[in-house]
XYZ file of C-alpha atoms in Angstrom:
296
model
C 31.079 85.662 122.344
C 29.735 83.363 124.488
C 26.299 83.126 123.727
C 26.640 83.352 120.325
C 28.981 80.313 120.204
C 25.941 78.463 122.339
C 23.552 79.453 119.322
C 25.853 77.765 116.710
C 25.902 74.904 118.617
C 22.112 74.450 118.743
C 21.641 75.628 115.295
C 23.950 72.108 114.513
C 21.807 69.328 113.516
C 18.527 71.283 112.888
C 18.210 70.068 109.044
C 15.462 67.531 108.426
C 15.774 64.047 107.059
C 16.302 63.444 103.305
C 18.163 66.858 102.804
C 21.819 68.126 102.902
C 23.356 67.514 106.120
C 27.395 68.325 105.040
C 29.104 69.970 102.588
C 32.448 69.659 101.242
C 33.602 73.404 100.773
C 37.354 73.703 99.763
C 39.687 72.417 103.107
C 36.162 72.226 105.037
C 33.971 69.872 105.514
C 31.026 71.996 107.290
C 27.660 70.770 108.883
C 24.482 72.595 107.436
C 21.973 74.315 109.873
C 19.033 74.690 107.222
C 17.631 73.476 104.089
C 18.059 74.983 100.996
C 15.991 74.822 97.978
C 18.707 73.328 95.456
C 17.259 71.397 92.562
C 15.665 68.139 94.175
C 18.259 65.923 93.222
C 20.723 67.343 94.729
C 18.824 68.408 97.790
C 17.973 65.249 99.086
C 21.799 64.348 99.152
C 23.202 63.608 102.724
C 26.156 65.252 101.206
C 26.886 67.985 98.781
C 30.285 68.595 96.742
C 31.030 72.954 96.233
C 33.797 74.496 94.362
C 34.963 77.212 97.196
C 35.678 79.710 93.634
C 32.894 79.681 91.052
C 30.076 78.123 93.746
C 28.850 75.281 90.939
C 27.847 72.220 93.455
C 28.495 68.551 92.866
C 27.338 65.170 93.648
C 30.472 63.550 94.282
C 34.068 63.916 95.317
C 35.680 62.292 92.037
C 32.924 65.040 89.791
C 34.317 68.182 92.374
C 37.978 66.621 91.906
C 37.201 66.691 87.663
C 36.077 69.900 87.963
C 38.357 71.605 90.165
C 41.088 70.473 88.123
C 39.431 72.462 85.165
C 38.069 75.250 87.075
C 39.939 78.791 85.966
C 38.187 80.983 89.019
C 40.270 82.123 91.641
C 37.923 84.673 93.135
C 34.639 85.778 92.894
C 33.345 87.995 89.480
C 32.958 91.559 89.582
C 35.203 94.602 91.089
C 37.852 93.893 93.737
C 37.001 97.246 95.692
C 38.951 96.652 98.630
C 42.321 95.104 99.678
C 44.374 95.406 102.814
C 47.425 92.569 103.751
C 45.261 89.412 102.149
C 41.933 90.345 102.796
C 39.676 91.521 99.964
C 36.390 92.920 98.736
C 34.428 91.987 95.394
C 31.383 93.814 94.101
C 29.392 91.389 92.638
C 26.442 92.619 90.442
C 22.992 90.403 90.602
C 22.880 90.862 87.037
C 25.973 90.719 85.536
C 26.951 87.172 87.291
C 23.509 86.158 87.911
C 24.229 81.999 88.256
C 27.143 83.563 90.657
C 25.090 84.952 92.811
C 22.193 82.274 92.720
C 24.594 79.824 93.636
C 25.965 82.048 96.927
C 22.568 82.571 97.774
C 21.353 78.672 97.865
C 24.952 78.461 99.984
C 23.639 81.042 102.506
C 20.742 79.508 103.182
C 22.315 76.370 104.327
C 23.070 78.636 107.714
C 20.432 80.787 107.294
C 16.967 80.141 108.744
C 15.057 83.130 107.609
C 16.619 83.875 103.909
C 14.066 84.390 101.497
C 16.325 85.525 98.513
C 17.204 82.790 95.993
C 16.581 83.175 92.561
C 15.618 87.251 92.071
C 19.298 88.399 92.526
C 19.159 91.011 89.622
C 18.144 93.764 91.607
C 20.961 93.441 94.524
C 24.497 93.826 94.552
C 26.702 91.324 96.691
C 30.040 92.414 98.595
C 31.965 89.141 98.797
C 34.274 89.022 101.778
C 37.881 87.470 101.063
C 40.683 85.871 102.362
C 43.934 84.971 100.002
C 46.437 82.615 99.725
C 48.655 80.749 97.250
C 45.524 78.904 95.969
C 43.616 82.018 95.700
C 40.776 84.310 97.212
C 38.915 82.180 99.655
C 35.034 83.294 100.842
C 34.694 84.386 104.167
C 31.459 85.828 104.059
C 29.241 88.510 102.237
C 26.053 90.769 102.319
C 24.045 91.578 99.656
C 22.426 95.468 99.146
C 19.131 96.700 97.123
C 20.550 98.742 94.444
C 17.534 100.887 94.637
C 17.076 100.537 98.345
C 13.457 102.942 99.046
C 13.886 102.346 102.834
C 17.730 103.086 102.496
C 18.367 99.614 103.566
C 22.616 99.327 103.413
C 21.939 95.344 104.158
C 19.276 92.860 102.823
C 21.317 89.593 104.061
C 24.545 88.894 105.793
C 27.089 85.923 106.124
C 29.887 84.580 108.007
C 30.768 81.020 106.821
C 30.857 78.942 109.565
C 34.443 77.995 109.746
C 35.468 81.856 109.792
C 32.924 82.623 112.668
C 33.932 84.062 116.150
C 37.006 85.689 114.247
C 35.962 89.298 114.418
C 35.151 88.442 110.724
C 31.046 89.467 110.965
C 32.423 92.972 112.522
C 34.342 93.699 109.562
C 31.958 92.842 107.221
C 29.219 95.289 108.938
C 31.850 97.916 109.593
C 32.519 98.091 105.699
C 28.634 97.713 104.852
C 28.463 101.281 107.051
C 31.718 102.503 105.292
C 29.867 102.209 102.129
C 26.920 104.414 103.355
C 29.240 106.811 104.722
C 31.048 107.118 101.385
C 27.313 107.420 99.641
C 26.731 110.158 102.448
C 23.498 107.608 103.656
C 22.217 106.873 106.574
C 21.982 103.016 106.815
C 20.455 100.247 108.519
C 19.953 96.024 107.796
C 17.038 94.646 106.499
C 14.752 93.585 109.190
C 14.473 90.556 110.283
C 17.657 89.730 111.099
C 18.618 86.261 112.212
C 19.330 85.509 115.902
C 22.795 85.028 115.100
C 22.670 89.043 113.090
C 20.972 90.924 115.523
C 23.496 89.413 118.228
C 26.015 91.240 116.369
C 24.986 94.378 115.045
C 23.902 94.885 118.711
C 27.698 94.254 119.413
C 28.652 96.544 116.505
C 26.032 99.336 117.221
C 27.361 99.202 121.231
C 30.699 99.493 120.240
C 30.138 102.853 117.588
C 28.045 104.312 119.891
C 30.366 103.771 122.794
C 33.254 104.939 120.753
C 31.271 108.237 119.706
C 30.907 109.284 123.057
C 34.028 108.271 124.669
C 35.943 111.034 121.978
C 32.922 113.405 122.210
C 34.290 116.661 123.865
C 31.168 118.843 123.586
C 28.673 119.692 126.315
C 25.635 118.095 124.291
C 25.155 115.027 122.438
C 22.527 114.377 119.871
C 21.629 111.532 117.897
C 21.756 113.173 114.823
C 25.316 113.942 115.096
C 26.036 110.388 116.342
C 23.913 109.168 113.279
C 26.036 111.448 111.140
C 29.297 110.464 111.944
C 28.438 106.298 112.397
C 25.976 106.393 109.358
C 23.931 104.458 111.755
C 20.158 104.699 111.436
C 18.852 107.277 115.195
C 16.572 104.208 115.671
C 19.225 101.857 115.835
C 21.376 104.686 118.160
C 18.252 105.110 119.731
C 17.195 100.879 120.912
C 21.140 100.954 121.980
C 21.514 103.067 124.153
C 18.360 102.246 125.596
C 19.194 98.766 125.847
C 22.725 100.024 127.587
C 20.703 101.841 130.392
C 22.023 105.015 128.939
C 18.999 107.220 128.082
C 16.814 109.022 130.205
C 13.900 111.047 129.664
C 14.245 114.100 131.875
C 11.559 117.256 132.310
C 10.424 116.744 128.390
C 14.048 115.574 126.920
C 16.119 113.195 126.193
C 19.220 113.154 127.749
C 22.344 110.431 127.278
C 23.861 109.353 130.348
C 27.710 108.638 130.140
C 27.937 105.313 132.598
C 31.760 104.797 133.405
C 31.501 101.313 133.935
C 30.747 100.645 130.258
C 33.595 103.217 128.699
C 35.833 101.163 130.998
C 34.795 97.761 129.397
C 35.074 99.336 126.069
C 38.510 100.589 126.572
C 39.854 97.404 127.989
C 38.587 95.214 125.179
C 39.894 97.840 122.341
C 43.037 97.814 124.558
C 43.537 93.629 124.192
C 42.714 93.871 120.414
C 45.807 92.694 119.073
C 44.896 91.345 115.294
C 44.893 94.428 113.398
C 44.350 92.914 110.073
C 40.813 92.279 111.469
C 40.161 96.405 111.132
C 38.707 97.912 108.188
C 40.698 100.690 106.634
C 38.723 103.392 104.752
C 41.757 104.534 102.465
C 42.141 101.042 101.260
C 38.527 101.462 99.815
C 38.370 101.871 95.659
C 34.998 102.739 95.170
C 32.586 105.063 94.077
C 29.115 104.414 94.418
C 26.840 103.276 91.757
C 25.054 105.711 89.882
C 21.182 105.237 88.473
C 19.074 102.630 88.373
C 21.396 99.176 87.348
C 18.915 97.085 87.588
């Protein structure tokens, strides 16, 4: 996506003098967008050391190098509730692995402008997005989730890594965060505010469910509620969408959806030139049942 590629590019070189500006993170070497509040004397590093496994960060290469060496993790704690070909899915409970999820946090908000989450991580549960190899299950990206959501929230913050951006990567992980709600038989929606970067692609995401919805539809008359029922998609969220794709009109005291060809048609031919289907999310390869009570 165009545009968001431009974003990345001018979220480079935003951080401020006498903070982090690179991190070594497994193969990568990435550039940081933000600050992050890590302990001051490691924030005012130009460069940061981080084990890709159990998220401890470093000073130097030769301490990462010691400590890798040492280092028995090979994916992240918690429940490996989803695996198809080499791509998994860990639940990873605030509380249980608490420095865990601390550390992914303080990670996050390295590309994150607006995270506000650090160090109260015992009420949220984190699904940890990843991709194996012979060296072992490599982060991709996450969200975290209220346990105890009141607003029904099925997102408080979400993450590509950088260096797995523009890969269809961000789709998948907000196709599974709905997957989950549909398996909870909730209605979902993210945390507002999103970043820039976010609401570029839930738009993309909601467009596409929506668009998919009402290309199968067969019936004579479509309501949001049964679009919201079968997406798990929040009717304000159906609702900004399809007003944002020129596709509702209000018409002698109703609402009526319009079906506009020209967008089926550009639906169709991208789903037709999706060739990577590793990149899909596939409900039966879901383990999971959802948590019952309060966890916190």
């Amino acid at each position: 996506m165009k545009v968001s590629a431009e974003m990345e590019q001018e979220n480079q070189g935003q951080n401020f003098e006498g903070s982090i500006n690179k991190i070594e993170f497994g193969r990568f070497e990435l550039n940081t967008w933000y600050t992050s509040p890590y302990p001051e004397e490691y924030a005012r590093l130009p460069k940061l050391f981080i084990c890709e496994f159990c998220l401890k960060y470093m000073k130097s290469a030769t301490i990462l190098r010691r400590h890798t060496a040492k280092c028995l993790w090979r994916h992240p704690p918690g429940d490996e509730i989803y695996r198809k070909g080499n791509i998994s899915v860990f639940e990873v409970d605030g509380k249980k692995s608490k420095i865990y999820c601390q550390n992914l946090c303080l990670l996050a908000k390295l590309f994150l402008d607006h995270k506000t989450l650090y160090f109260d991580v015992e009420p949220f549960l984190f699904y940890v997005m990843t991709e194996a190899d012979s060296t072992g299950c490599h982060i991709i990206g996450y969200f975290s989730k209220e346990k105890n959501s009141f607003l029904n929230y099925n997102v408080s913050c979400i993450l590509t890594l950088p260096h797995y951006m523009r890969q269809g990567f961000g789709k998948m992980l907000i196709d599974f965060s709905y997957l989950l709600s549909k398996v909870e038989d909730k209605i979902g929606s993210p945390e507002k505010p999103l970043s820039d970067l976010g609401l570029l692609s839930y738009r993309s995401y909601w467009k596409s469910a929506v668009l998919k919805y009402l290309h199968n539809f067969k019936g004579k008359e479509v309501s949001i509620k049964d679009i919201s029922q079968e997406t798990a998609i929040n009717p304000y969220d159906i609702v900004s969408t399809l007003q944002a794709l020129s596709m509702l009109k209000y018409w002698k005291g109703r609402h009526l959806v319009l079906k506009r060809q020209d967008l089926f048609e550009e639906y169709l031919a991208k789903e037709a030139k999706r060739t990577d289907v590793t990149k899909v999310i596939e409900p039966m390869a879901l383990k999971w049942t959802p948590p019952v009570g309060d966890k916190i």
